[in-house]
PDB file of C-alpha atoms in Angstrom:
ATOM      1  CA  UNK U   1     -17.003 -21.276  -8.072  1.00  0.00           C
ATOM      2  CA  UNK U   2     -17.314 -19.306 -11.288  1.00  0.00           C
ATOM      3  CA  UNK U   3     -19.788 -16.445 -11.440  1.00  0.00           C
ATOM      4  CA  UNK U   4     -21.296 -14.731 -14.400  1.00  0.00           C
ATOM      5  CA  UNK U   5     -20.389 -11.018 -14.616  1.00  0.00           C
ATOM      6  CA  UNK U   6     -23.730 -10.251 -16.237  1.00  0.00           C
ATOM      7  CA  UNK U   7     -25.548 -11.785 -13.278  1.00  0.00           C
ATOM      8  CA  UNK U   8     -24.102  -9.179 -10.929  1.00  0.00           C
ATOM      9  CA  UNK U   9     -26.030  -6.050 -10.030  1.00  0.00           C
ATOM     10  CA  UNK U  10     -25.466  -2.968 -12.153  1.00  0.00           C
ATOM     11  CA  UNK U  11     -23.738  -1.217  -9.231  1.00  0.00           C
ATOM     12  CA  UNK U  12     -21.323  -4.108  -8.681  1.00  0.00           C
ATOM     13  CA  UNK U  13     -20.563  -4.217 -12.413  1.00  0.00           C
ATOM     14  CA  UNK U  14     -19.973  -0.455 -12.484  1.00  0.00           C
ATOM     15  CA  UNK U  15     -17.766  -0.542  -9.385  1.00  0.00           C
ATOM     16  CA  UNK U  16     -15.621  -3.388 -10.777  1.00  0.00           C
ATOM     17  CA  UNK U  17     -15.194  -1.740 -14.172  1.00  0.00           C
ATOM     18  CA  UNK U  18     -14.444   1.690 -12.625  1.00  0.00           C
ATOM     19  CA  UNK U  19     -11.957   0.115 -10.226  1.00  0.00           C
ATOM     20  CA  UNK U  20     -10.107  -1.721 -12.970  1.00  0.00           C
ATOM     21  CA  UNK U  21      -9.957   1.483 -15.060  1.00  0.00           C
ATOM     22  CA  UNK U  22      -8.698   3.480 -12.047  1.00  0.00           C
ATOM     23  CA  UNK U  23      -5.967   0.916 -11.489  1.00  0.00           C
ATOM     24  CA  UNK U  24      -5.022   0.996 -15.176  1.00  0.00           C
ATOM     25  CA  UNK U  25      -4.873   4.807 -15.370  1.00  0.00           C
ATOM     26  CA  UNK U  26      -2.759   4.960 -12.210  1.00  0.00           C
ATOM     27  CA  UNK U  27       0.228   3.411 -13.988  1.00  0.00           C
ATOM     28  CA  UNK U  28       0.475   5.992 -16.794  1.00  0.00           C
ATOM     29  CA  UNK U  29       3.133   8.644 -16.298  1.00  0.00           C
ATOM     30  CA  UNK U  30       0.803  11.576 -16.864  1.00  0.00           C
ATOM     31  CA  UNK U  31      -0.938  11.593 -13.450  1.00  0.00           C
ATOM     32  CA  UNK U  32       0.890  14.792 -12.457  1.00  0.00           C
ATOM     33  CA  UNK U  33       2.666  16.681 -15.239  1.00  0.00           C
ATOM     34  CA  UNK U  34       5.232  19.498 -14.972  1.00  0.00           C
ATOM     35  CA  UNK U  35       5.505  21.616 -18.107  1.00  0.00           C
ATOM     36  CA  UNK U  36       8.345  24.076 -18.716  1.00  0.00           C
ATOM     37  CA  UNK U  37       7.987  26.925 -21.223  1.00  0.00           C
ATOM     38  CA  UNK U  38      11.227  28.750 -21.989  1.00  0.00           C
ATOM     39  CA  UNK U  39       9.754  31.965 -23.254  1.00  0.00           C
ATOM     40  CA  UNK U  40      10.668  33.940 -26.385  1.00  0.00           C
ATOM     41  CA  UNK U  41      13.631  35.946 -25.083  1.00  0.00           C
ATOM     42  CA  UNK U  42      15.880  32.969 -24.316  1.00  0.00           C
ATOM     43  CA  UNK U  43      18.708  32.123 -26.728  1.00  0.00           C
ATOM     44  CA  UNK U  44      17.558  28.495 -26.852  1.00  0.00           C
ATOM     45  CA  UNK U  45      14.087  27.046 -26.874  1.00  0.00           C
ATOM     46  CA  UNK U  46      13.185  25.199 -23.672  1.00  0.00           C
ATOM     47  CA  UNK U  47       9.784  23.562 -23.949  1.00  0.00           C
ATOM     48  CA  UNK U  48       9.476  20.224 -22.177  1.00  0.00           C
ATOM     49  CA  UNK U  49       7.044  18.172 -20.175  1.00  0.00           C
ATOM     50  CA  UNK U  50       7.578  15.429 -17.622  1.00  0.00           C
ATOM     51  CA  UNK U  51       5.173  13.428 -15.482  1.00  0.00           C
ATOM     52  CA  UNK U  52       4.811  10.785 -12.791  1.00  0.00           C
ATOM     53  CA  UNK U  53       2.290   8.031 -12.177  1.00  0.00           C
ATOM     54  CA  UNK U  54      -0.159   7.831  -9.259  1.00  0.00           C
ATOM     55  CA  UNK U  55       2.045   5.501  -7.200  1.00  0.00           C
ATOM     56  CA  UNK U  56       4.009   8.225  -5.381  1.00  0.00           C
ATOM     57  CA  UNK U  57       3.606  10.199  -2.165  1.00  0.00           C
ATOM     58  CA  UNK U  58       0.124  10.184  -0.576  1.00  0.00           C
ATOM     59  CA  UNK U  59      -1.452   9.008  -3.821  1.00  0.00           C
ATOM     60  CA  UNK U  60       0.069   5.577  -3.103  1.00  0.00           C
ATOM     61  CA  UNK U  61      -2.099   5.234   0.005  1.00  0.00           C
ATOM     62  CA  UNK U  62      -5.081   6.444  -2.037  1.00  0.00           C
ATOM     63  CA  UNK U  63      -4.457   3.859  -4.739  1.00  0.00           C
ATOM     64  CA  UNK U  64      -4.083   1.091  -2.131  1.00  0.00           C
ATOM     65  CA  UNK U  65      -7.443   2.095  -0.629  1.00  0.00           C
ATOM     66  CA  UNK U  66      -9.029   2.045  -4.095  1.00  0.00           C
ATOM     67  CA  UNK U  67      -7.534  -1.423  -4.606  1.00  0.00           C
ATOM     68  CA  UNK U  68      -8.998  -2.560  -1.255  1.00  0.00           C
ATOM     69  CA  UNK U  69     -12.425  -1.211  -2.273  1.00  0.00           C
ATOM     70  CA  UNK U  70     -12.335  -3.113  -5.596  1.00  0.00           C
ATOM     71  CA  UNK U  71     -11.183  -6.285  -3.791  1.00  0.00           C
ATOM     72  CA  UNK U  72     -14.052  -6.041  -1.292  1.00  0.00           C
ATOM     73  CA  UNK U  73     -16.600  -5.486  -4.077  1.00  0.00           C
ATOM     74  CA  UNK U  74     -15.188  -8.429  -6.049  1.00  0.00           C
ATOM     75  CA  UNK U  75     -15.157 -10.793  -3.050  1.00  0.00           C
ATOM     76  CA  UNK U  76     -18.661  -9.682  -2.050  1.00  0.00           C
ATOM     77  CA  UNK U  77     -19.873 -10.250  -5.640  1.00  0.00           C
ATOM     78  CA  UNK U  78     -18.163 -13.531  -6.421  1.00  0.00           C
ATOM     79  CA  UNK U  79     -17.574 -15.207  -3.021  1.00  0.00           C
ATOM     80  CA  UNK U  80     -19.866 -13.573  -0.482  1.00  0.00           C
ATOM     81  CA  UNK U  81     -20.087 -16.749   1.580  1.00  0.00           C
ATOM     82  CA  UNK U  82     -16.383 -16.424   2.497  1.00  0.00           C
ATOM     83  CA  UNK U  83     -16.952 -13.087   4.315  1.00  0.00           C
ATOM     84  CA  UNK U  84     -18.392 -12.843   7.828  1.00  0.00           C
ATOM     85  CA  UNK U  85     -21.931 -11.475   7.940  1.00  0.00           C
ATOM     86  CA  UNK U  86     -21.315  -9.241  10.974  1.00  0.00           C
ATOM     87  CA  UNK U  87     -19.285  -6.660   9.006  1.00  0.00           C
ATOM     88  CA  UNK U  88     -21.003  -4.133   6.697  1.00  0.00           C
ATOM     89  CA  UNK U  89     -18.755  -4.918   3.711  1.00  0.00           C
ATOM     90  CA  UNK U  90     -20.436  -2.483   1.349  1.00  0.00           C
ATOM     91  CA  UNK U  91     -19.764   0.296   3.866  1.00  0.00           C
ATOM     92  CA  UNK U  92     -16.116  -0.798   4.099  1.00  0.00           C
ATOM     93  CA  UNK U  93     -15.849  -0.615   0.293  1.00  0.00           C
ATOM     94  CA  UNK U  94     -17.525   2.810   0.249  1.00  0.00           C
ATOM     95  CA  UNK U  95     -15.211   4.190   2.951  1.00  0.00           C
ATOM     96  CA  UNK U  96     -12.101   2.847   1.233  1.00  0.00           C
ATOM     97  CA  UNK U  97     -13.177   4.126  -2.207  1.00  0.00           C
ATOM     98  CA  UNK U  98     -14.140   7.543  -0.857  1.00  0.00           C
ATOM     99  CA  UNK U  99     -10.955   8.112   1.159  1.00  0.00           C
ATOM    100  CA  UNK U 100      -8.777   6.721  -1.619  1.00  0.00           C
ATOM    101  CA  UNK U 101     -10.410   8.982  -4.192  1.00  0.00           C
ATOM    102  CA  UNK U 102      -9.957  12.021  -1.923  1.00  0.00           C
ATOM    103  CA  UNK U 103      -6.265  11.270  -1.402  1.00  0.00           C
ATOM    104  CA  UNK U 104      -5.579  10.715  -5.094  1.00  0.00           C
ATOM    105  CA  UNK U 105      -7.293  13.961  -6.080  1.00  0.00           C
ATOM    106  CA  UNK U 106      -5.726  16.038  -3.326  1.00  0.00           C
ATOM    107  CA  UNK U 107      -2.231  14.770  -4.120  1.00  0.00           C
ATOM    108  CA  UNK U 108      -2.528  15.682  -7.785  1.00  0.00           C
ATOM    109  CA  UNK U 109      -3.952  19.139  -7.090  1.00  0.00           C
ATOM    110  CA  UNK U 110      -1.395  19.988  -4.402  1.00  0.00           C
ATOM    111  CA  UNK U 111       1.766  18.747  -6.148  1.00  0.00           C
ATOM    112  CA  UNK U 112       4.833  20.861  -5.444  1.00  0.00           C
ATOM    113  CA  UNK U 113       6.296  23.068  -8.127  1.00  0.00           C
ATOM    114  CA  UNK U 114       5.101  25.667 -10.534  1.00  0.00           C
ATOM    115  CA  UNK U 115       5.802  29.352 -10.828  1.00  0.00           C
ATOM    116  CA  UNK U 116       7.905  31.493 -13.071  1.00  0.00           C
ATOM    117  CA  UNK U 117      11.585  32.344 -13.093  1.00  0.00           C
ATOM    118  CA  UNK U 118      12.166  35.312 -15.358  1.00  0.00           C
ATOM    119  CA  UNK U 119      10.868  34.303 -18.766  1.00  0.00           C
ATOM    120  CA  UNK U 120      10.737  30.597 -17.850  1.00  0.00           C
ATOM    121  CA  UNK U 121       7.387  29.372 -16.508  1.00  0.00           C
ATOM    122  CA  UNK U 122       6.714  26.032 -14.884  1.00  0.00           C
ATOM    123  CA  UNK U 123       3.207  24.668 -14.448  1.00  0.00           C
ATOM    124  CA  UNK U 124       2.384  21.553 -12.411  1.00  0.00           C
ATOM    125  CA  UNK U 125      -0.985  19.816 -12.389  1.00  0.00           C
ATOM    126  CA  UNK U 126      -2.925  16.725 -13.350  1.00  0.00           C
ATOM    127  CA  UNK U 127      -2.208  15.267 -16.796  1.00  0.00           C
ATOM    128  CA  UNK U 128      -4.564  13.323 -19.024  1.00  0.00           C
ATOM    129  CA  UNK U 129      -4.278  10.105 -17.029  1.00  0.00           C
ATOM    130  CA  UNK U 130      -4.789  12.036 -13.801  1.00  0.00           C
ATOM    131  CA  UNK U 131      -8.113  13.422 -15.015  1.00  0.00           C
ATOM    132  CA  UNK U 132      -9.238   9.986 -16.223  1.00  0.00           C
ATOM    133  CA  UNK U 133      -8.157   8.478 -12.887  1.00  0.00           C
ATOM    134  CA  UNK U 134     -10.274  11.103 -11.068  1.00  0.00           C
ATOM    135  CA  UNK U 135     -13.334  10.184 -13.150  1.00  0.00           C
ATOM    136  CA  UNK U 136     -12.821   6.435 -12.630  1.00  0.00           C
ATOM    137  CA  UNK U 137     -12.230   6.831  -8.872  1.00  0.00           C
ATOM    138  CA  UNK U 138     -15.290   9.051  -8.460  1.00  0.00           C
ATOM    139  CA  UNK U 139     -17.353   6.537 -10.473  1.00  0.00           C
ATOM    140  CA  UNK U 140     -16.087   3.755  -8.165  1.00  0.00           C
ATOM    141  CA  UNK U 141     -17.162   5.753  -5.126  1.00  0.00           C
ATOM    142  CA  UNK U 142     -20.596   6.485  -6.568  1.00  0.00           C
ATOM    143  CA  UNK U 143     -21.199   2.836  -7.540  1.00  0.00           C
ATOM    144  CA  UNK U 144     -20.122   1.597  -4.112  1.00  0.00           C
ATOM    145  CA  UNK U 145     -22.434   4.180  -2.470  1.00  0.00           C
ATOM    146  CA  UNK U 146     -25.347   3.023  -4.610  1.00  0.00           C
ATOM    147  CA  UNK U 147     -24.537  -0.621  -3.856  1.00  0.00           C
ATOM    148  CA  UNK U 148     -24.464   0.190  -0.119  1.00  0.00           C
ATOM    149  CA  UNK U 149     -27.824   1.943  -0.386  1.00  0.00           C
ATOM    150  CA  UNK U 150     -29.397  -0.933  -2.332  1.00  0.00           C
ATOM    151  CA  UNK U 151     -27.994  -3.634  -0.034  1.00  0.00           C
ATOM    152  CA  UNK U 152     -30.010  -2.522   2.946  1.00  0.00           C
ATOM    153  CA  UNK U 153     -26.960  -2.572   5.207  1.00  0.00           C
ATOM    154  CA  UNK U 154     -27.141  -0.139   8.090  1.00  0.00           C
ATOM    155  CA  UNK U 155     -24.510   2.056   9.651  1.00  0.00           C
ATOM    156  CA  UNK U 156     -23.182   0.459  12.844  1.00  0.00           C
ATOM    157  CA  UNK U 157     -24.559   1.911  16.056  1.00  0.00           C
ATOM    158  CA  UNK U 158     -21.889   3.565  18.134  1.00  0.00           C
ATOM    159  CA  UNK U 159     -23.896   3.949  21.361  1.00  0.00           C
ATOM    160  CA  UNK U 160     -26.312   1.015  21.651  1.00  0.00           C
ATOM    161  CA  UNK U 161     -27.653   2.185  24.989  1.00  0.00           C
ATOM    162  CA  UNK U 162     -29.868   5.198  25.337  1.00  0.00           C
ATOM    163  CA  UNK U 163     -27.805   6.317  28.339  1.00  0.00           C
ATOM    164  CA  UNK U 164     -25.672   9.398  27.770  1.00  0.00           C
ATOM    165  CA  UNK U 165     -21.946   8.872  28.174  1.00  0.00           C
ATOM    166  CA  UNK U 166     -20.514   9.513  31.630  1.00  0.00           C
ATOM    167  CA  UNK U 167     -19.004  12.943  32.072  1.00  0.00           C
TER     168      UNK U 167
END
């Protein structure tokens, strides 16, 4: 069954676009960049930069969660009848997007390295694709939160009885 992208809600459209952009930016090698500056008092000039993509360390789990969130939004938007009604799917997408975004951001901001060694300084931090990935992942989380709010789904009740738990 083909569905029209324009017929989707604005939040579903935004989540799908943000998710695709996040996935795209995750493959660029500037997610975390290490820059080396040789300083002026060295006999040779050492200025270089190297980076990695978002598919390493804990960011891999974050990207997989972002991918799950986008898949849930896409299935809910294009083939909702194939999902069971007893599961709050928008909440699942929100949880996956939120946790994935948190892991991706934390991994980039806590990357090992950096410091100075005499006149040589090394700085490690997010590169241009890392910052764009942060924006896309945050946008995905916001759009899934708005879609959850608009859907009318409720948080599952943990304790359905009014009885307090036994001590």
